[in-house]
């Protein structure tokens, strides 16, 4: 594939990571995005948290996330070295905490589930948790410490990936793009308002917008809205935690992800309301109320930003990473709540696919074929062609 032309649609964390890796490996890479490094990647909390995001029935996602979090230190080092600036990784770890009795019972269920999978997590009382993180308030009654769940400053990472890509030869074009399909719904190129572009391979990494880029992705990738708040420590206020704090407050999940310099990202709501990115009064109220129950000192912090992003949801919460159709089209999308976490393993897998090598074992479960088999029948392809017009 060396010297082949790769066109990447989407300059979020997945598109930028794949583009940088591919260009560093010798491909001629163009990335198309009308607003690079925006959307869900810009809004993200930045948790790299496969264990504390684990959910019974999602063992393949846990395995994929654990593979990727192990790649993170090397990935951050390589991005940092390539860009000549830090990639934003934080390695202080994560605590998960509970307030009421129902929340503690739910955490016990999570701890038991993880123990059955052989993943050790340390259970701690409220007092032990406060010894680790004095910012936790008296309503915190117990929880878990998960030191291997990490975090990244998403905006520092995006800036580093842009520079690393540019230095490796990636051309970033700030234009919207559409795939050009032939009669068999095969991608033959990419169309922008500046003209058509020929490509050897097109890679769709357009997050929640991926569904409009190929007929078989229609309905497979859907927007899942998340609202976040950014807070800044003010002089005299109680210092922020050093670890990521995930909490259950009367059954509602909330998290606080520290940033260097005293910042905190509080997240996140989850709602399926289409392509709506307005921040709601109710979302802000819930996040502040729940975060303050867990970290009372934030009442003295500055509220510096509220934002909403659209996670790219998939039918089973696993991403879609692999070939779509016969040849020349790859997808790396549908990362839902895990785009930051899964960037390293996704970029490595895409590079393997481009070189015709076997992909990492944990990525096999993310093969798009699991969702699209049958989608290439005649009726679907005909509908696809009509939709494209
Ligand atoms: N990964 C956290 C979120 O999507 O809110």
Coordinates of C-alpha atoms and ligand atoms in Angstrom, one line a residue:
X1 CA 0.0 0.0 0.0
X2 CA 3.0 2.3 0.3
X3 CA 2.4 5.4 -1.9
X4 CA -1.3 4.6 -2.3
X5 CA -3.8 7.4 -1.9
X6 CA -5.9 7.2 1.2
X7 CA -8.8 9.6 1.7
X8 CA -10.1 9.9 5.2
X9 CA -13.5 11.4 5.7
X10 CA -13.7 12.9 9.2
X11 CA -11.0 14.7 11.3
X12 CA -12.1 13.6 14.8
X13 CA -9.8 11.6 17.1
X14 CA -10.3 8.4 15.0
X15 CA -9.7 10.0 11.6
X16 CA -6.7 12.0 12.8
X17 CA -5.2 9.0 14.5
X18 CA -5.6 6.7 11.4
X19 CA -4.4 9.5 9.1
X20 CA -1.2 10.1 11.1
X21 CA -0.4 6.4 11.4
X22 CA -1.0 5.8 7.6
X23 CA 1.0 8.8 6.5
X24 CA 3.9 7.8 8.8
X25 CA 3.8 4.4 7.1
X26 CA 4.2 6.0 3.7
X27 CA 0.7 6.4 2.3
X28 CA -0.4 9.6 0.6
X29 CA -3.2 10.8 3.0
X30 CA -5.8 13.4 2.6
X31 CA -8.3 14.1 5.4
X32 CA -11.6 15.9 4.6
X33 CA -13.6 17.6 7.3
X34 CA -15.4 21.0 7.2
X35 CA -14.6 21.5 10.9
X36 CA -11.6 19.5 11.9
X37 CA -11.2 18.4 15.5
X38 CA -14.7 19.5 16.5
X39 CA -17.8 17.5 17.3
X40 CA -17.7 14.7 19.9
X41 CA -13.9 14.6 19.9
X42 CA -13.8 18.3 21.0
X43 CA -16.5 17.9 23.6
X44 CA -15.3 14.5 25.1
X45 CA -14.5 14.0 28.8
X46 CA -11.4 12.0 27.8
X47 CA -11.9 8.9 30.0
X48 CA -9.8 5.9 28.9
X49 CA -11.9 3.7 31.0
X50 CA -12.7 0.2 29.7
X51 CA -13.2 -1.3 33.2
X52 CA -15.3 1.3 34.7
X53 CA -17.4 1.6 31.6
X54 CA -17.9 -2.2 31.5
X55 CA -21.4 -3.6 31.2
X56 CA -22.6 -7.2 31.5
X57 CA -23.1 -8.6 28.0
X58 CA -20.5 -6.3 26.5
X59 CA -17.5 -8.5 27.0
X60 CA -16.1 -8.0 23.5
X61 CA -16.1 -4.2 24.1
X62 CA -14.3 -4.7 27.4
X63 CA -11.7 -6.8 25.7
X64 CA -11.2 -4.3 22.9
X65 CA -11.0 -1.4 25.4
X66 CA -8.5 -3.2 27.6
X67 CA -6.4 -3.9 24.5
X68 CA -6.5 -0.2 23.6
X69 CA -5.8 1.2 27.1
X70 CA -2.7 -0.9 27.2
X71 CA -1.6 0.7 23.9
X72 CA -2.3 4.2 25.2
X73 CA 1.1 5.0 26.9
X74 CA 3.0 4.0 23.8
X75 CA 0.6 5.8 21.5
X76 CA 0.8 9.0 23.6
X77 CA 4.6 8.8 23.6
X78 CA 4.7 8.3 19.8
X79 CA 2.2 11.1 19.1
X80 CA 4.1 13.4 21.5
X81 CA 7.4 12.6 19.8
X82 CA 6.0 13.0 16.3
X83 CA 4.3 16.3 17.2
X84 CA 7.0 17.7 19.5
X85 CA 4.3 18.5 22.1
X86 CA 2.5 16.4 24.8
X87 CA -0.4 14.2 23.9
X88 CA -2.3 14.9 27.1
X89 CA -2.3 11.4 28.8
X90 CA -3.0 11.4 32.5
X91 CA -2.1 8.2 34.4
X92 CA -3.5 8.9 37.9
X93 CA -6.3 6.3 37.5
X94 CA -10.0 6.3 38.4
X95 CA -12.2 5.9 41.3
X96 CA -15.9 4.9 41.1
X97 CA -18.0 6.0 44.0
X98 CA -21.5 5.5 45.3
X99 CA -23.8 7.7 47.4
X100 CA -27.0 6.0 48.4
X101 CA -27.6 2.3 49.3
X102 CA -29.0 1.6 45.8
X103 CA -25.9 3.1 44.2
X104 CA -23.7 0.9 46.5
X105 CA -25.6 -2.2 45.5
X106 CA -25.0 -1.3 41.8
X107 CA -21.3 -0.9 42.4
X108 CA -21.2 -4.2 44.2
X109 CA -22.8 -5.8 41.1
X110 CA -20.1 -4.1 38.9
X111 CA -17.3 -5.3 41.2
X112 CA -18.7 -8.9 41.3
X113 CA -19.0 -8.9 37.5
X114 CA -15.5 -7.7 37.0
X115 CA -14.2 -10.2 39.6
X116 CA -15.9 -13.0 37.7
X117 CA -14.1 -11.8 34.5
X118 CA -10.8 -12.0 36.5
X119 CA -10.4 -8.2 36.6
X120 CA -9.3 -7.1 40.1
X121 CA -10.7 -3.9 41.4
X122 CA -10.1 -2.7 45.0
X123 CA -13.2 -2.0 47.1
X124 CA -12.9 1.0 49.4
X125 CA -15.0 2.6 52.1
X126 CA -16.0 6.3 52.0
X127 CA -13.2 7.1 54.5
X128 CA -10.6 5.2 52.4
X129 CA -11.8 7.0 49.3
X130 CA -11.5 10.4 51.0
X131 CA -8.0 9.6 52.1
X132 CA -7.1 9.0 48.4
X133 CA -9.1 11.9 47.1
X134 CA -9.9 14.5 49.8
X135 CA -12.2 16.4 47.4
X136 CA -14.8 13.7 47.8
X137 CA -17.7 14.8 50.0
X138 CA -19.3 13.1 53.0
X139 CA -22.2 11.7 50.8
X140 CA -19.7 9.3 49.2
X141 CA -20.2 6.0 51.1
X142 CA -18.0 3.6 49.2
X143 CA -16.5 2.7 45.9
X144 CA -13.8 1.1 43.9
X145 CA -10.3 2.1 42.8
X146 CA -9.3 1.2 39.3
X147 CA -5.8 2.5 38.7
X148 CA -5.5 1.2 35.1
X149 CA -8.5 3.3 33.8
X150 CA -6.7 6.4 32.6
X151 CA -7.7 9.8 31.0
X152 CA -6.5 12.1 28.3
X153 CA -7.0 15.8 27.7
X154 CA -8.9 15.5 24.5
X155 CA -8.1 19.0 23.2
X156 CA -4.4 18.6 23.9
X157 CA -4.5 15.2 22.1
X158 CA -6.3 16.6 19.0
X159 CA -3.8 19.5 18.7
X160 CA -0.9 17.0 18.9
X161 CA -2.5 14.6 16.4
X162 CA -3.0 17.5 13.9
X163 CA 0.7 18.5 14.1
X164 CA 1.9 14.9 14.0
X165 CA -0.2 14.3 10.9
X166 CA 1.0 17.5 9.2
X167 CA 4.6 16.6 9.9
X168 CA 4.0 13.1 8.5
X169 CA 2.6 14.6 5.3
X170 CA -1.2 14.5 5.9
X171 CA -3.1 17.0 3.8
X172 CA -6.1 18.4 5.7
X173 CA -8.8 19.9 3.6
X174 CA -11.6 21.8 5.3
X175 CA -14.4 20.7 3.1
X176 CA -17.5 18.5 3.5
X177 CA -17.3 15.3 1.5
X178 CA -19.6 12.7 0.1
X179 CA -18.7 9.3 -1.2
X180 CA -19.3 8.6 -5.0
X181 CA -20.9 5.2 -5.6
X182 CA -21.2 3.1 -8.7
X183 CA -24.2 1.1 -9.7
X184 CA -23.2 -1.7 -7.2
X185 CA -22.9 0.8 -4.3
X186 CA -19.2 0.5 -4.5
X187 CA -17.2 3.7 -3.6
X188 CA -15.3 5.0 -6.6
X189 CA -14.1 8.3 -5.1
X190 CA -15.0 11.2 -3.0
X191 CA -16.9 14.4 -4.0
X192 CA -16.4 17.8 -2.3
X193 CA -17.7 21.2 -3.2
X194 CA -14.2 21.8 -4.7
X195 CA -14.5 18.8 -7.1
X196 CA -14.1 15.0 -7.1
X197 CA -11.0 13.3 -5.7
X198 CA -9.7 9.9 -6.9
X199 CA -8.5 7.5 -4.1
X200 CA -7.2 4.0 -3.8
X201 CA -8.9 3.6 -0.5
X202 CA -11.6 5.7 1.3
X203 CA -11.8 5.5 5.1
X204 CA -15.0 6.7 6.7
X205 CA -14.4 8.1 10.2
X206 CA -17.2 10.6 10.3
X207 CA -18.5 9.7 13.7
X208 CA -22.3 10.3 14.2
X209 CA -22.4 11.6 10.6
X210 CA -21.1 8.4 9.1
X211 CA -24.6 7.1 8.3
X212 CA -25.0 9.5 5.4
X213 CA -21.7 8.3 3.7
X214 CA -22.7 4.9 2.6
X215 CA -26.1 3.2 2.3
X216 CA -25.3 0.3 4.5
X217 CA -24.3 2.7 7.3
X218 CA -27.8 4.3 7.2
X219 CA -29.4 3.5 10.5
X220 CA -26.3 1.6 11.8
X221 CA -24.6 4.7 13.2
X222 CA -26.8 7.0 15.1
X223 CA -26.2 10.2 17.1
X224 CA -26.3 9.9 20.9
X225 CA -26.1 13.3 22.5
X226 CA -23.9 14.1 25.5
X227 CA -23.7 17.3 27.4
X228 CA -20.6 18.3 29.4
X229 CA -19.5 21.2 31.6
X230 CA -16.0 22.6 32.0
X231 CA -15.1 24.0 35.4
X232 CA -11.9 25.8 36.5
X233 CA -10.5 25.8 40.0
X234 CA -10.4 29.3 41.6
X235 CA -8.0 30.5 44.2
X236 CA -9.1 29.5 47.7
X237 CA -11.5 26.8 46.5
X238 CA -10.9 23.1 47.5
X239 CA -8.4 21.5 45.1
X240 CA -9.8 19.2 42.5
X241 CA -9.3 15.4 42.6
X242 CA -6.3 14.0 40.8
X243 CA -8.0 10.8 39.6
X244 CA -11.1 10.6 37.4
X245 CA -14.1 10.3 39.6
X246 CA -17.1 8.4 38.3
X247 CA -20.1 8.4 40.5
X248 CA -23.6 7.1 40.9
X249 CA -25.9 9.6 42.5
X250 CA -29.4 8.2 43.2
X251 CA -29.0 6.0 40.2
X252 CA -27.7 8.7 37.9
X253 CA -24.2 8.4 36.5
X254 CA -21.9 11.5 36.5
X255 CA -18.2 11.8 36.1
X256 CA -15.5 14.4 36.7
X257 CA -12.3 14.2 34.7
X258 CA -9.4 16.4 35.9
X259 CA -7.3 18.5 33.5
X260 CA -3.8 19.9 34.2
X261 CA -4.0 23.3 35.8
X262 CA -7.1 22.7 37.9
X263 CA -9.7 22.1 35.2
X264 CA -12.5 19.6 35.5
X265 CA -14.8 18.2 32.8
X266 CA -18.1 17.2 34.2
X267 CA -20.2 14.8 32.1
X268 CA -22.2 13.5 30.7
X269 CA -25.9 13.3 29.9
X270 CA -27.0 10.8 27.3
X271 CA -30.0 11.4 25.0
X272 CA -31.2 10.2 21.6
X273 CA -32.6 13.3 20.1
X274 CA -31.2 13.2 16.6
X275 CA -28.6 15.8 15.5
X276 CA -29.4 18.2 18.3
X277 CA -26.4 19.9 19.9
X278 CA -28.1 22.4 22.1
X279 CA -27.2 22.4 25.8
X280 CA -30.3 22.1 27.9
X281 CA -31.2 23.7 31.2
X282 CA -32.1 20.3 32.6
X283 CA -28.8 18.8 31.5
X284 CA -26.8 21.5 33.2
X285 CA -28.9 21.3 36.3
X286 CA -28.5 17.5 36.6
X287 CA -24.8 17.6 36.0
X288 CA -24.1 20.3 38.5
X289 CA -26.4 18.9 41.2
X290 CA -25.0 15.4 41.0
X291 CA -21.3 16.5 40.6
X292 CA -21.7 18.8 43.7
X293 CA -23.1 15.9 45.8
X294 CA -19.8 14.0 45.1
X295 CA -17.3 16.9 45.0
X296 CA -18.9 19.7 47.1
X297 CA -15.9 22.0 46.6
X298 CA -16.8 22.7 43.0
X299 CA -19.5 25.2 44.1
X300 CA -16.6 27.7 44.3
X301 CA -15.2 26.8 40.9
X302 CA -15.8 28.9 37.7
X303 CA -18.2 27.5 35.2
X304 CA -16.3 28.2 32.0
X305 CA -18.1 26.2 29.3
X306 CA -21.1 24.0 28.5
X307 CA -21.2 22.0 25.3
X308 CA -22.9 19.1 23.7
X309 CA -21.5 16.5 21.3
X310 CA -23.0 13.6 19.3
X311 CA -21.5 10.2 20.1
X312 CA -21.6 7.8 17.2
X313 CA -23.8 4.9 18.6
X314 CA -23.8 1.5 17.0
X315 CA -26.4 -1.3 17.3
X316 CA -24.3 -3.3 19.9
X317 CA -22.1 -0.4 21.3
X318 CA -19.0 -2.0 19.5
X319 CA -17.5 0.2 16.8
X320 CA -17.4 -0.8 13.1
X321 CA -13.8 -1.3 12.1
X322 CA -13.0 -3.0 8.8
X323 CA -13.8 -3.3 5.1
X324 CA -17.3 -2.4 3.8
X325 CA -18.1 -4.1 0.5
X326 CA -15.7 -5.6 -1.9
X327 CA -12.7 -3.3 -1.9
X328 CA -11.5 0.3 -1.5
X329 CA -13.7 1.2 1.4
X330 CA -12.9 1.0 5.0
X331 CA -14.8 2.2 8.0
X332 CA -13.7 3.1 11.5
X333 CA -16.8 4.6 13.2
X334 CA -19.5 3.8 15.7
X335 CA -17.2 4.2 18.7
X336 CA -20.0 5.5 20.8
X337 CA -18.7 6.4 24.3
X338 CA -15.2 5.2 23.6
X339 CA -13.6 7.2 20.7
X340 CA -10.7 8.5 22.8
X341 CA -10.1 5.1 24.4
X342 CA -10.2 3.1 21.2
X343 CA -8.1 5.5 19.0
X344 CA -4.8 3.6 19.4
X345 CA -6.2 0.1 18.6
X346 CA -8.4 1.5 15.8
X347 CA -5.4 3.2 14.1
X348 CA -3.3 0.1 14.4
X349 CA -6.1 -2.0 13.0
X350 CA -6.7 0.3 10.1
X351 CA -3.0 0.3 9.3
X352 CA -3.1 -3.6 9.4
X353 CA -6.1 -3.5 7.0
X354 CA -4.3 -1.2 4.6
X355 CA -1.3 -3.5 4.5
X356 CA -3.4 -6.7 4.3
X357 CA -2.2 -7.9 7.6
X358 CA -4.2 -9.6 10.3
X359 CA -5.8 -7.1 12.6
X360 CA -5.4 -7.3 16.4
X361 CA -7.5 -10.2 17.8
X362 CA -9.7 -8.0 19.9
X363 CA -10.8 -5.9 16.9
X364 CA -12.3 -8.9 15.1
X365 CA -15.5 -8.5 17.0
X366 CA -15.8 -5.0 15.5
X367 CA -16.0 -6.3 11.9
X368 CA -18.8 -4.4 10.2
X369 CA -20.0 -7.6 8.6
X370 CA -21.7 -8.5 11.8
X371 CA -24.2 -5.7 11.2
X372 CA -24.4 -5.5 7.4
X373 CA -24.7 -9.1 6.2
X374 CA -27.8 -9.1 3.9
X375 CA -27.6 -5.4 3.4
X376 CA -26.0 -5.8 0.0
X377 CA -29.1 -7.5 -1.5
X378 CA -30.5 -6.0 -4.7
X379 CA -33.3 -4.0 -3.0
X380 CA -30.9 -2.4 -0.5
X381 CA -28.5 -1.4 -3.3
X382 CA -31.2 0.0 -5.4
X383 CA -32.5 2.1 -2.5
X384 CA -29.0 3.2 -1.9
X385 CA -28.6 4.5 -5.4
X386 CA -31.8 6.4 -5.2
X387 CA -30.8 7.9 -1.8
X388 CA -27.5 9.0 -3.2
X389 CA -29.3 11.3 -5.7
Ligands
LIG1 N1 -17.0 8.2 27.5 C1 -17.9 9.0 28.3 C2 -19.0 9.5 27.5 O1 -19.3 9.2 26.4 O2 -19.7 10.3 28.1

